[in-house]
Amino acid sequence: AETSPTNHNNTLPANLDDPANVRRWLQTYHPKQLALLDNFEISLRLGRFGSDVDGSGGDGSKATSSASSPHQTYQYGRERRLITTRTVELLRAIIGPTRWKTAAQLLTLLRGLGNELHAAGGYREPAIGNMVRRIMYAVRDEADRVSVVDNHTAAEDTNNNAADMEKIDELTEQVSSKLRMAPPPGLTKELSLASMLWAHPQQVPMKHTRQQSGDFNDRIRSDSFGSDSGNLNNNNNNNIAPSDVVPIYPPHFYNKRDDLRQSVMEAIQEMMSELEDLHKNINDQAIQHIHAGEIILTYALSKTVELFLKAAAAKKRKFQVIVCEGAPHFGGHAMAKSLAEAGIDTTVIHDAATFAIMARVNKVLLPAHAVLANGGLIAPSGSNMVALAAKQNSVPVVTVAGMFKLCPMYPHEGQDTLNDLISPSSVVDYSLMGDPVLSEVEFVNPVHDYIPPQLIDLYVTNIGGFQPSYIYR
């Protein structure tokens, strides 16, 4: 059973001072939410998310018992929106009933949950981290918004009392001159050199904090200015930041907010509504990008691209689709079958025939695993070959993706960015490895390709079409 909150109000802030303590904090105060997190992590590690999973629960514990294909975990036709929706539902189920009190505690909780999901395999699905970051942004935005309102109110009060303060200063100077004394330090209007230096941010004492991994964080400003007048960090009823913890957020993030929970839950609900209307908002733009008589080439299997093409066909647009099979997973076969059943003229080609057929293509549609901050694209392995062939033949390349796939990271590692290597058993049979020649060959089976922004012409998202340079800005 959960511990009564009245017995641990004093220790609760100390338990949420570090993202590494989130699991222990949930185990102590909210074991039910920890069970939801564990079930979700198990499903994420095993890749048991599927379109036939009951979406009523937010923990992701109800999943298919086994994969229908040995490569189902890495198959690109899977519903990534489902995994993203489950992530948002999990965060809502944890944030809602837990006993955090300030924006700083909630941000620490979200950072800890993000680290947990990333360690459990979230690095394979960047959209999971994107949702955590979006919720953290909503928390910061709400905390800053209230701070601006409070500062505006305080400024009005200061203007109203300015005349009274001037009279008090004049009276103080008169009394001091008569008594031949200097004005009291607390009421002087002249700033001393010491007070000016300590008020400057560069002169504030800094502290280092070390995480469990052993890496040093950036220099963090202390909560005390270290002035001779004493410690300025006084914990009152509105500020519950512990004195022995170096704050990593602005001071107003530690103020207790009764309406913060409701505002955050409303922001999460907006994200849920955005994910529900994702395909509809993208498909409404299909008629603007697909015209009659065009020959469109796509690669492998993608639910978003599939629905985009079907939406254009539903508008009575007659066009032809060429699908690259997408070896070694061959998702293009399932893609072509689904499009043919919808009445679309579809042709399947080998990946090696892409360059030969590109001269006849009017447009290329590529799926997206993630969209990077520089406008680059992480797509299924083999997509870079398609983009290079399109560039050589001056064929426009259009990527169809939801905004939840936009990642705030840059391709510092080139083709290894957000990439993963899987077993080469789908490329070569292990029984052939007895050959003395093949035994000396290193087989690499990457999951993704990085496509630089120079090879992408347009991103079609659920909020409109954008060029890669706009994504960068």
CSV table of C-alpha atoms in Angstrom, one decimal:
chain,number,residue,atom,x,y,z
A,1,ALA,CA,0.0,0.0,0.0
A,2,GLU,CA,1.1,3.5,-0.6
A,3,THR,CA,2.5,5.5,2.3
A,4,SER,CA,0.4,8.3,3.7
A,5,PRO,CA,1.6,11.6,2.3
A,6,THR,CA,1.4,13.3,5.7
A,7,ASN,CA,4.3,11.2,6.9
A,8,HIS,CA,6.7,12.0,4.1
A,9,ASN,CA,6.0,15.6,3.1
A,10,ASN,CA,9.4,16.6,4.4
A,11,THR,CA,11.4,13.9,2.6
A,12,LEU,CA,9.5,14.0,-0.7
A,13,PRO,CA,11.4,16.9,-2.2
A,14,ALA,CA,14.8,15.3,-1.3
A,15,ASN,CA,13.8,12.1,-3.1
A,16,LEU,CA,13.1,13.9,-6.3
A,17,ASP,CA,16.3,16.0,-6.4
A,18,ASP,CA,18.0,13.6,-8.9
A,19,PRO,CA,16.6,11.8,-12.0
A,20,ALA,CA,18.6,8.7,-10.9
A,21,ASN,CA,16.3,8.5,-7.8
A,22,VAL,CA,13.0,8.4,-9.7
A,23,ARG,CA,12.7,4.6,-9.7
A,24,ARG,CA,13.4,4.4,-6.0
A,25,TRP,CA,10.9,7.2,-5.4
A,26,LEU,CA,8.2,5.4,-7.4
A,27,GLN,CA,9.0,2.2,-5.5
A,28,THR,CA,8.6,3.9,-2.2
A,29,TYR,CA,5.5,6.1,-2.8
A,30,HIS,CA,3.8,4.9,-6.0
A,31,PRO,CA,4.4,1.1,-6.6
A,32,LYS,CA,1.4,0.9,-9.0
A,33,GLN,CA,2.9,3.5,-11.3
A,34,LEU,CA,6.3,1.7,-11.1
A,35,ALA,CA,4.5,-1.5,-12.2
A,36,LEU,CA,3.1,0.4,-15.2
A,37,LEU,CA,6.6,1.5,-16.1
A,38,ASP,CA,8.1,-1.9,-15.8
A,39,ASN,CA,5.4,-3.5,-18.0
A,40,PHE,CA,6.0,-0.8,-20.6
A,41,GLU,CA,9.8,-1.3,-20.6
A,42,ILE,CA,9.3,-5.1,-21.0
A,43,SER,CA,7.1,-4.6,-24.0
A,44,LEU,CA,9.6,-2.1,-25.4
A,45,ARG,CA,12.6,-4.4,-25.0
A,46,LEU,CA,10.7,-7.4,-26.6
A,47,GLY,CA,9.2,-5.3,-29.4
A,48,ARG,CA,5.7,-6.6,-28.7
A,49,PHE,CA,3.9,-3.5,-29.7
A,50,GLY,CA,1.5,-4.2,-32.5
A,51,SER,CA,-1.6,-2.7,-34.1
A,52,ASP,CA,-3.8,-5.5,-32.7
A,53,VAL,CA,-2.9,-4.5,-29.1
A,54,ASP,CA,-5.8,-3.3,-27.0
A,55,GLY,CA,-5.3,0.4,-26.7
A,56,SER,CA,-7.3,0.8,-23.6
A,57,GLY,CA,-4.4,0.7,-21.2
A,58,GLY,CA,-1.5,3.1,-21.0
A,59,ASP,CA,1.1,0.7,-19.7
A,60,GLY,CA,1.5,-1.3,-22.9
A,61,SER,CA,1.3,-4.6,-20.9
A,62,LYS,CA,-1.3,-6.1,-23.2
A,63,ALA,CA,0.7,-7.2,-26.2
A,64,THR,CA,0.9,-9.9,-28.6
A,65,SER,CA,2.5,-13.1,-27.3
A,66,SER,CA,5.0,-13.5,-30.2
A,67,ALA,CA,6.0,-11.9,-33.4
A,68,SER,CA,4.6,-13.1,-36.6
A,69,SER,CA,7.9,-12.6,-38.4
A,70,PRO,CA,11.5,-13.0,-37.2
A,71,HIS,CA,12.2,-9.4,-38.2
A,72,GLN,CA,9.0,-7.9,-36.8
A,73,THR,CA,10.9,-5.9,-34.2
A,74,TYR,CA,12.8,-4.0,-36.9
A,75,GLN,CA,10.1,-3.9,-39.6
A,76,TYR,CA,9.3,-0.4,-40.8
A,77,GLY,CA,5.6,-0.9,-41.5
A,78,ARG,CA,4.8,-1.2,-37.8
A,79,GLU,CA,2.6,1.5,-36.4
A,80,ARG,CA,5.1,3.9,-34.7
A,81,ARG,CA,2.2,6.2,-33.8
A,82,LEU,CA,0.9,3.4,-31.6
A,83,ILE,CA,4.2,3.2,-29.6
A,84,THR,CA,4.2,7.0,-29.3
A,85,THR,CA,0.6,7.0,-28.1
A,86,ARG,CA,1.4,4.4,-25.6
A,87,THR,CA,4.3,6.5,-24.3
A,88,VAL,CA,2.1,9.5,-23.8
A,89,GLU,CA,-0.5,7.4,-22.1
A,90,LEU,CA,2.2,6.0,-19.8
A,91,LEU,CA,3.4,9.4,-18.9
A,92,ARG,CA,-0.1,10.6,-18.2
A,93,ALA,CA,-0.7,7.6,-16.0
A,94,ILE,CA,2.4,8.3,-14.0
A,95,ILE,CA,2.2,12.1,-13.8
A,96,GLY,CA,-1.5,12.3,-12.9
A,97,PRO,CA,-1.6,10.5,-9.5
A,98,THR,CA,2.0,11.0,-8.3
A,99,ARG,CA,2.7,13.4,-5.5
A,100,TRP,CA,5.0,16.0,-7.0
A,101,LYS,CA,4.4,19.6,-5.9
A,102,THR,CA,6.6,21.9,-8.0
A,103,ALA,CA,7.7,22.3,-11.6
A,104,ALA,CA,11.2,21.3,-10.6
A,105,GLN,CA,10.1,18.0,-9.1
A,106,LEU,CA,8.0,17.3,-12.2
A,107,LEU,CA,10.9,18.0,-14.5
A,108,THR,CA,13.1,15.8,-12.5
A,109,LEU,CA,10.5,13.0,-12.6
A,110,LEU,CA,10.2,13.4,-16.4
A,111,ARG,CA,14.0,13.3,-16.8
A,112,GLY,CA,14.2,10.1,-14.8
A,113,LEU,CA,11.4,8.5,-16.8
A,114,GLY,CA,13.1,9.5,-20.1
A,115,ASN,CA,16.3,8.0,-19.0
A,116,GLU,CA,14.5,4.8,-18.0
A,117,LEU,CA,12.7,4.5,-21.3
A,118,HIS,CA,15.9,5.2,-23.2
A,119,ALA,CA,17.8,2.5,-21.4
A,120,ALA,CA,15.0,0.1,-22.0
A,121,GLY,CA,15.3,0.5,-25.8
A,122,GLY,CA,13.8,3.9,-26.4
A,123,TYR,CA,16.9,4.8,-28.5
A,124,ARG,CA,15.4,2.6,-31.2
A,125,GLU,CA,12.3,4.8,-31.2
A,126,PRO,CA,13.3,8.5,-31.1
A,127,ALA,CA,9.7,9.5,-30.9
A,128,ILE,CA,9.6,8.2,-27.3
A,129,GLY,CA,12.2,10.8,-26.2
A,130,ASN,CA,10.5,13.5,-28.3
A,131,MET,CA,7.2,13.1,-26.4
A,132,VAL,CA,9.1,13.3,-23.0
A,133,ARG,CA,10.8,16.5,-24.2
A,134,ARG,CA,7.5,18.0,-25.4
A,135,ILE,CA,5.9,17.5,-22.0
A,136,MET,CA,9.0,19.0,-20.3
A,137,TYR,CA,8.7,22.0,-22.6
A,138,ALA,CA,5.0,22.4,-21.6
A,139,VAL,CA,6.0,22.3,-17.9
A,140,ARG,CA,8.7,24.9,-18.4
A,141,ASP,CA,6.4,27.1,-20.5
A,142,GLU,CA,3.6,27.0,-17.9
A,143,ALA,CA,6.1,27.8,-15.0
A,144,ASP,CA,7.6,30.7,-16.9
A,145,ARG,CA,4.2,32.0,-17.9
A,146,VAL,CA,3.0,32.2,-14.3
A,147,SER,CA,6.4,33.8,-13.3
A,148,VAL,CA,5.9,36.6,-16.0
A,149,VAL,CA,2.4,37.3,-14.6
A,150,ASP,CA,3.7,37.5,-11.1
A,151,ASN,CA,6.6,39.8,-12.1
A,152,HIS,CA,4.1,42.1,-14.0
A,153,THR,CA,2.0,42.3,-10.8
A,154,ALA,CA,5.0,43.0,-8.7
A,155,ALA,CA,6.1,45.8,-11.1
A,156,GLU,CA,2.7,47.4,-10.8
A,157,ASP,CA,2.9,47.3,-7.0
A,158,THR,CA,6.4,48.8,-7.2
A,159,ASN,CA,5.2,51.7,-9.4
A,160,ASN,CA,2.3,52.4,-7.0
A,161,ASN,CA,4.6,52.6,-4.0
A,162,ALA,CA,7.5,54.4,-5.7
A,163,ALA,CA,6.4,57.8,-4.4
A,164,ASP,CA,6.1,56.5,-0.8
A,165,MET,CA,9.6,55.0,-1.0
A,166,GLU,CA,11.1,58.2,-2.2
A,167,LYS,CA,9.6,60.1,0.8
A,168,ILE,CA,11.0,57.4,3.1
A,169,ASP,CA,14.5,57.8,1.5
A,170,GLU,CA,14.4,61.6,1.8
A,171,LEU,CA,13.4,61.4,5.5
A,172,THR,CA,16.2,58.9,6.2
A,173,GLU,CA,18.8,61.2,4.6
A,174,GLN,CA,17.5,64.2,6.6
A,175,VAL,CA,17.7,62.3,9.9
A,176,SER,CA,21.2,60.9,9.0
A,177,SER,CA,22.5,64.3,8.1
A,178,LYS,CA,21.3,65.8,11.4
A,179,LEU,CA,22.8,63.0,13.4
A,180,ARG,CA,26.0,63.2,11.2
A,181,MET,CA,25.6,59.6,10.5
A,182,ALA,CA,25.8,57.7,7.2
A,183,PRO,CA,22.5,56.2,5.9
A,184,PRO,CA,21.9,52.7,7.1
A,185,PRO,CA,23.3,50.0,4.8
A,186,GLY,CA,19.9,48.5,4.2
A,187,LEU,CA,18.4,51.8,3.0
A,188,THR,CA,21.2,53.4,1.1
A,189,LYS,CA,20.6,54.4,-2.5
A,190,GLU,CA,24.3,54.1,-3.6
A,191,LEU,CA,25.5,50.6,-4.5
A,192,SER,CA,28.8,49.5,-3.2
A,193,LEU,CA,31.4,47.7,-5.3
A,194,ALA,CA,30.9,44.5,-3.4
A,195,SER,CA,27.2,44.5,-3.8
A,196,MET,CA,27.5,45.2,-7.5
A,197,LEU,CA,30.0,42.3,-8.0
A,198,TRP,CA,27.9,39.8,-6.1
A,199,ALA,CA,24.8,40.9,-8.0
A,200,HIS,CA,26.5,40.1,-11.3
A,201,PRO,CA,25.9,36.5,-12.5
A,202,GLN,CA,29.6,35.9,-13.3
A,203,GLN,CA,30.6,36.4,-9.7
A,204,VAL,CA,28.1,33.9,-8.3
A,205,PRO,CA,29.7,30.9,-6.6
A,206,MET,CA,29.5,27.8,-8.8
A,207,LYS,CA,29.2,24.2,-7.7
A,208,HIS,CA,29.8,20.9,-9.6
A,209,THR,CA,27.5,17.9,-9.4
A,210,ARG,CA,28.4,14.4,-10.3
A,211,GLN,CA,25.9,11.9,-11.6
A,212,GLN,CA,26.2,8.2,-11.0
A,213,SER,CA,27.7,7.7,-14.4
A,214,GLY,CA,30.7,9.8,-13.3
A,215,ASP,CA,30.2,12.6,-15.8
A,216,PHE,CA,30.3,16.2,-14.7
A,217,ASN,CA,27.3,18.4,-15.5
A,218,ASP,CA,27.7,22.0,-16.6
A,219,ARG,CA,28.5,24.6,-13.9
A,220,ILE,CA,25.4,25.2,-11.9
A,221,ARG,CA,24.7,28.4,-10.1
A,222,SER,CA,24.4,28.1,-6.3
A,223,ASP,CA,21.1,29.0,-4.6
A,224,SER,CA,23.0,31.3,-2.2
A,225,PHE,CA,24.8,34.4,-3.4
A,226,GLY,CA,27.4,34.1,-0.6
A,227,SER,CA,27.0,37.6,0.6
A,228,ASP,CA,28.3,38.8,4.0
A,229,SER,CA,24.7,39.6,5.1
A,230,GLY,CA,24.0,35.9,5.5
A,231,ASN,CA,22.4,33.1,3.5
A,232,LEU,CA,19.8,34.3,1.1
A,233,ASN,CA,18.2,30.9,0.6
A,234,ASN,CA,15.4,31.0,3.1
A,235,ASN,CA,12.9,28.2,2.7
A,236,ASN,CA,9.5,29.6,3.3
A,237,ASN,CA,6.1,28.1,2.6
A,238,ASN,CA,6.2,28.9,-1.1
A,239,ASN,CA,9.7,27.7,-1.7
A,240,ILE,CA,10.3,24.0,-0.9
A,241,ALA,CA,13.7,23.6,-2.5
A,242,PRO,CA,16.0,21.9,0.1
A,243,SER,CA,18.9,23.9,1.2
A,244,ASP,CA,21.5,21.1,0.7
A,245,VAL,CA,20.5,20.6,-3.0
A,246,VAL,CA,22.1,22.7,-5.8
A,247,PRO,CA,19.1,23.9,-7.8
A,248,ILE,CA,19.3,23.3,-11.6
A,249,TYR,CA,16.1,25.3,-12.4
A,250,PRO,CA,15.2,29.0,-12.0
A,251,PRO,CA,14.0,29.9,-8.5
A,252,HIS,CA,10.3,30.2,-9.5
A,253,PHE,CA,10.3,26.5,-10.6
A,254,TYR,CA,10.4,25.6,-6.9
A,255,ASN,CA,7.2,27.4,-6.0
A,256,LYS,CA,4.3,25.3,-5.1
A,257,ARG,CA,1.6,25.4,-7.8
A,258,ASP,CA,-1.9,24.0,-7.3
A,259,ASP,CA,-2.9,24.6,-10.9
A,260,LEU,CA,0.2,23.2,-12.5
A,261,ARG,CA,-1.1,19.6,-12.6
A,262,GLN,CA,-4.2,20.6,-14.5
A,263,SER,CA,-2.2,22.6,-17.0
A,264,VAL,CA,0.2,19.8,-17.7
A,265,MET,CA,-2.6,17.2,-18.1
A,266,GLU,CA,-4.3,19.6,-20.6
A,267,ALA,CA,-1.1,19.8,-22.6
A,268,ILE,CA,-0.8,16.0,-22.6
A,269,GLN,CA,-4.4,15.7,-23.8
A,270,GLU,CA,-3.5,18.1,-26.7
A,271,MET,CA,-0.7,15.8,-27.7
A,272,MET,CA,-3.1,12.8,-27.6
A,273,SER,CA,-5.5,14.7,-29.9
A,274,GLU,CA,-2.7,15.6,-32.2
A,275,LEU,CA,-1.6,11.9,-32.5
A,276,GLU,CA,-5.2,10.8,-33.1
A,277,ASP,CA,-5.7,13.3,-36.0
A,278,LEU,CA,-2.2,12.8,-37.4
A,279,HIS,CA,-3.0,10.7,-40.5
A,280,LYS,CA,-6.1,12.8,-41.3
A,281,ASN,CA,-4.2,16.0,-41.3
A,282,ILE,CA,-1.4,14.6,-43.5
A,283,ASN,CA,-3.8,12.9,-45.9
A,284,ASP,CA,-5.7,16.1,-46.4
A,285,GLN,CA,-2.6,17.4,-48.2
A,286,ALA,CA,-2.3,14.5,-50.6
A,287,ILE,CA,-4.2,16.1,-53.4
A,288,GLN,CA,-1.7,19.0,-53.3
A,289,HIS,CA,1.3,16.8,-53.9
A,290,ILE,CA,0.1,14.0,-56.1
A,291,HIS,CA,-1.3,14.8,-59.5
A,292,ALA,CA,-2.9,12.8,-62.2
A,293,GLY,CA,-0.7,10.8,-64.5
A,294,GLU,CA,2.4,10.9,-62.2
A,295,ILE,CA,4.7,8.0,-61.6
A,296,ILE,CA,5.7,7.9,-57.9
A,297,LEU,CA,8.4,5.8,-56.4
A,298,THR,CA,8.5,4.8,-52.8
A,299,TYR,CA,10.7,2.6,-50.7
A,300,ALA,CA,9.9,-0.4,-48.4
A,301,LEU,CA,6.8,-0.4,-46.1
A,302,SER,CA,5.4,2.7,-44.4
A,303,LYS,CA,1.9,3.1,-43.0
A,304,THR,CA,2.0,6.9,-43.3
A,305,VAL,CA,3.1,6.8,-47.0
A,306,GLU,CA,0.5,4.0,-47.7
A,307,LEU,CA,-2.4,6.0,-46.3
A,308,PHE,CA,-1.1,9.2,-48.1
A,309,LEU,CA,-1.2,7.4,-51.4
A,310,LYS,CA,-4.6,5.9,-50.7
A,311,ALA,CA,-6.0,9.3,-49.8
A,312,ALA,CA,-4.9,10.7,-53.1
A,313,ALA,CA,-6.4,7.7,-55.0
A,314,ALA,CA,-9.7,8.3,-53.1
A,315,LYS,CA,-9.8,11.8,-54.7
A,316,LYS,CA,-10.0,10.1,-58.1
A,317,ARG,CA,-6.4,10.8,-59.0
A,318,LYS,CA,-5.0,8.2,-61.4
A,319,PHE,CA,-1.3,7.6,-60.9
A,320,GLN,CA,1.2,4.8,-60.9
A,321,VAL,CA,3.3,3.7,-57.9
A,322,ILE,CA,6.7,1.9,-58.1
A,323,VAL,CA,7.7,0.2,-54.9
A,324,CYS,CA,11.2,-0.8,-54.1
A,325,GLU,CA,11.1,-4.1,-52.2
A,326,GLY,CA,13.3,-2.9,-49.4
A,327,ALA,CA,15.7,-5.9,-48.9
A,328,PRO,CA,16.5,-7.7,-46.6
A,329,HIS,CA,13.2,-7.2,-44.8
A,330,PHE,CA,11.2,-7.0,-48.1
A,331,GLY,CA,8.5,-4.6,-46.7
A,332,GLY,CA,7.9,-3.4,-50.2
A,333,HIS,CA,6.0,-6.6,-51.0
A,334,ALA,CA,3.4,-6.0,-48.3
A,335,MET,CA,3.3,-2.3,-49.3
A,336,ALA,CA,2.6,-3.2,-53.0
A,337,LYS,CA,-0.1,-5.7,-52.1
A,338,SER,CA,-2.0,-3.2,-49.9
A,339,LEU,CA,-1.8,-0.5,-52.6
A,340,ALA,CA,-2.9,-2.9,-55.3
A,341,GLU,CA,-5.9,-4.0,-53.2
A,342,ALA,CA,-6.9,-0.3,-53.0
A,343,GLY,CA,-7.0,-0.1,-56.8
A,344,ILE,CA,-3.7,1.7,-57.4
A,345,ASP,CA,-1.5,0.7,-60.3
A,346,THR,CA,1.5,-0.7,-58.5
A,347,THR,CA,4.8,-2.3,-59.6
A,348,VAL,CA,7.5,-3.9,-57.4
A,349,ILE,CA,11.1,-3.6,-58.4
A,350,HIS,CA,14.4,-4.8,-57.0
A,351,ASP,CA,16.4,-2.3,-55.1
A,352,ALA,CA,19.2,-2.6,-57.6
A,353,ALA,CA,16.9,-1.3,-60.4
A,354,THR,CA,16.2,2.0,-58.6
A,355,PHE,CA,18.7,4.0,-60.6
A,356,ALA,CA,17.6,2.6,-63.9
A,357,ILE,CA,13.9,3.3,-63.3
A,358,MET,CA,14.5,6.8,-61.8
A,359,ALA,CA,14.5,8.6,-65.2
A,360,ARG,CA,10.8,7.7,-65.6
A,361,VAL,CA,9.8,8.8,-62.0
A,362,ASN,CA,8.1,12.1,-61.3
A,363,LYS,CA,8.4,12.1,-57.5
A,364,VAL,CA,9.9,10.1,-54.7
A,365,LEU,CA,8.0,9.5,-51.4
A,366,LEU,CA,10.2,8.3,-48.5
A,367,PRO,CA,9.1,7.2,-45.0
A,368,ALA,CA,10.8,8.7,-41.9
A,369,HIS,CA,12.1,7.1,-38.8
A,370,ALA,CA,13.3,10.4,-37.4
A,371,VAL,CA,13.8,14.0,-38.7
A,372,LEU,CA,17.0,15.6,-37.3
A,373,ALA,CA,17.4,19.2,-36.3
A,374,ASN,CA,19.5,20.1,-39.3
A,375,GLY,CA,16.8,18.9,-41.7
A,376,GLY,CA,18.3,15.5,-42.3
A,377,LEU,CA,16.3,12.3,-42.4
A,378,ILE,CA,16.7,8.9,-40.7
A,379,ALA,CA,15.0,6.4,-43.0
A,380,PRO,CA,15.0,2.7,-43.7
A,381,SER,CA,18.3,1.2,-44.8
A,382,GLY,CA,18.6,1.7,-48.6
A,383,SER,CA,16.8,5.0,-48.7
A,384,ASN,CA,20.0,7.0,-49.2
A,385,MET,CA,20.6,5.1,-52.4
A,386,VAL,CA,17.1,6.1,-53.6
A,387,ALA,CA,17.7,9.8,-52.6
A,388,LEU,CA,21.1,9.8,-54.4
A,389,ALA,CA,19.5,8.4,-57.6
A,390,ALA,CA,16.7,11.0,-57.4
A,391,LYS,CA,19.3,13.8,-57.0
A,392,GLN,CA,21.2,12.6,-60.0
A,393,ASN,CA,18.0,12.6,-62.2
A,394,SER,CA,16.6,15.9,-60.7
A,395,VAL,CA,13.6,14.1,-59.2
A,396,PRO,CA,12.0,15.8,-56.2
A,397,VAL,CA,12.2,13.8,-52.9
A,398,VAL,CA,9.2,14.3,-50.5
A,399,THR,CA,9.2,12.8,-47.0
A,400,VAL,CA,5.9,12.2,-45.3
A,401,ALA,CA,6.2,12.2,-41.5
A,402,GLY,CA,4.4,13.5,-38.4
A,403,MET,CA,5.9,16.2,-36.3
A,404,PHE,CA,6.4,13.8,-33.4
A,405,LYS,CA,9.4,12.4,-35.3
A,406,LEU,CA,11.3,15.7,-35.2
A,407,CYS,CA,14.4,15.2,-33.0
A,408,PRO,CA,16.5,18.0,-31.4
A,409,MET,CA,19.8,16.3,-32.3
A,410,TYR,CA,22.4,16.6,-35.1
A,411,PRO,CA,24.0,13.9,-37.2
A,412,HIS,CA,27.4,14.2,-35.6
A,413,GLU,CA,28.0,10.5,-36.2
A,414,GLY,CA,27.1,10.5,-39.9
A,415,GLN,CA,25.5,7.3,-41.0
A,416,ASP,CA,25.8,5.9,-37.4
A,417,THR,CA,23.4,8.6,-36.1
A,418,LEU,CA,20.4,6.8,-34.5
A,419,ASN,CA,21.5,3.7,-36.3
A,420,ASP,CA,21.6,0.1,-35.1
A,421,LEU,CA,23.2,-3.1,-36.5
A,422,ILE,CA,21.2,-6.3,-36.4
A,423,SER,CA,22.0,-9.9,-37.2
A,424,PRO,CA,23.2,-10.5,-40.8
A,425,SER,CA,21.2,-13.8,-40.9
A,426,SER,CA,18.7,-12.1,-43.2
A,427,VAL,CA,21.5,-11.2,-45.6
A,428,VAL,CA,23.5,-14.5,-45.7
A,429,ASP,CA,22.7,-18.0,-44.4
A,430,TYR,CA,24.8,-19.2,-41.6
A,431,SER,CA,25.2,-22.5,-43.3
A,432,LEU,CA,27.3,-20.8,-45.9
A,433,MET,CA,29.8,-19.5,-43.4
A,434,GLY,CA,31.8,-22.7,-43.6
A,435,ASP,CA,33.1,-21.5,-47.0
A,436,PRO,CA,36.8,-20.3,-46.4
A,437,VAL,CA,36.1,-17.2,-48.5
A,438,LEU,CA,32.9,-16.1,-46.9
A,439,SER,CA,34.3,-16.7,-43.4
A,440,GLU,CA,36.7,-13.8,-44.0
A,441,VAL,CA,33.9,-11.4,-45.1
A,442,GLU,CA,32.4,-9.0,-42.6
A,443,PHE,CA,28.6,-8.7,-43.1
A,444,VAL,CA,27.0,-5.4,-41.9
A,445,ASN,CA,23.3,-5.2,-41.7
A,446,PRO,CA,22.3,-1.6,-40.7
A,447,VAL,CA,18.7,-0.7,-39.8
A,448,HIS,CA,18.8,2.9,-40.9
A,449,ASP,CA,20.2,5.3,-43.4
A,450,TYR,CA,21.0,8.9,-42.8
A,451,ILE,CA,20.0,11.2,-45.7
A,452,PRO,CA,21.5,14.7,-45.6
A,453,PRO,CA,19.1,17.7,-46.0
A,454,GLN,CA,20.6,18.5,-49.4
A,455,LEU,CA,18.8,15.4,-50.8
A,456,ILE,CA,15.4,16.2,-49.4
A,457,ASP,CA,13.1,18.7,-51.1
A,458,LEU,CA,10.1,18.8,-48.9
A,459,TYR,CA,8.7,17.5,-45.6
A,460,VAL,CA,4.9,16.9,-45.5
A,461,THR,CA,3.8,16.9,-41.9
A,462,ASN,CA,0.6,17.1,-40.0
A,463,ILE,CA,0.9,20.9,-39.7
A,464,GLY,CA,1.9,21.6,-43.3
A,465,GLY,CA,4.8,21.2,-45.8
A,466,PHE,CA,8.2,22.6,-44.9
A,467,GLN,CA,11.6,22.6,-46.5
A,468,PRO,CA,14.6,21.1,-44.7
A,469,SER,CA,16.0,24.6,-44.1
A,470,TYR,CA,12.8,25.5,-42.2
A,471,ILE,CA,13.2,22.5,-40.0
A,472,TYR,CA,16.7,23.7,-39.1
A,473,ARG,CA,15.4,27.1,-38.1
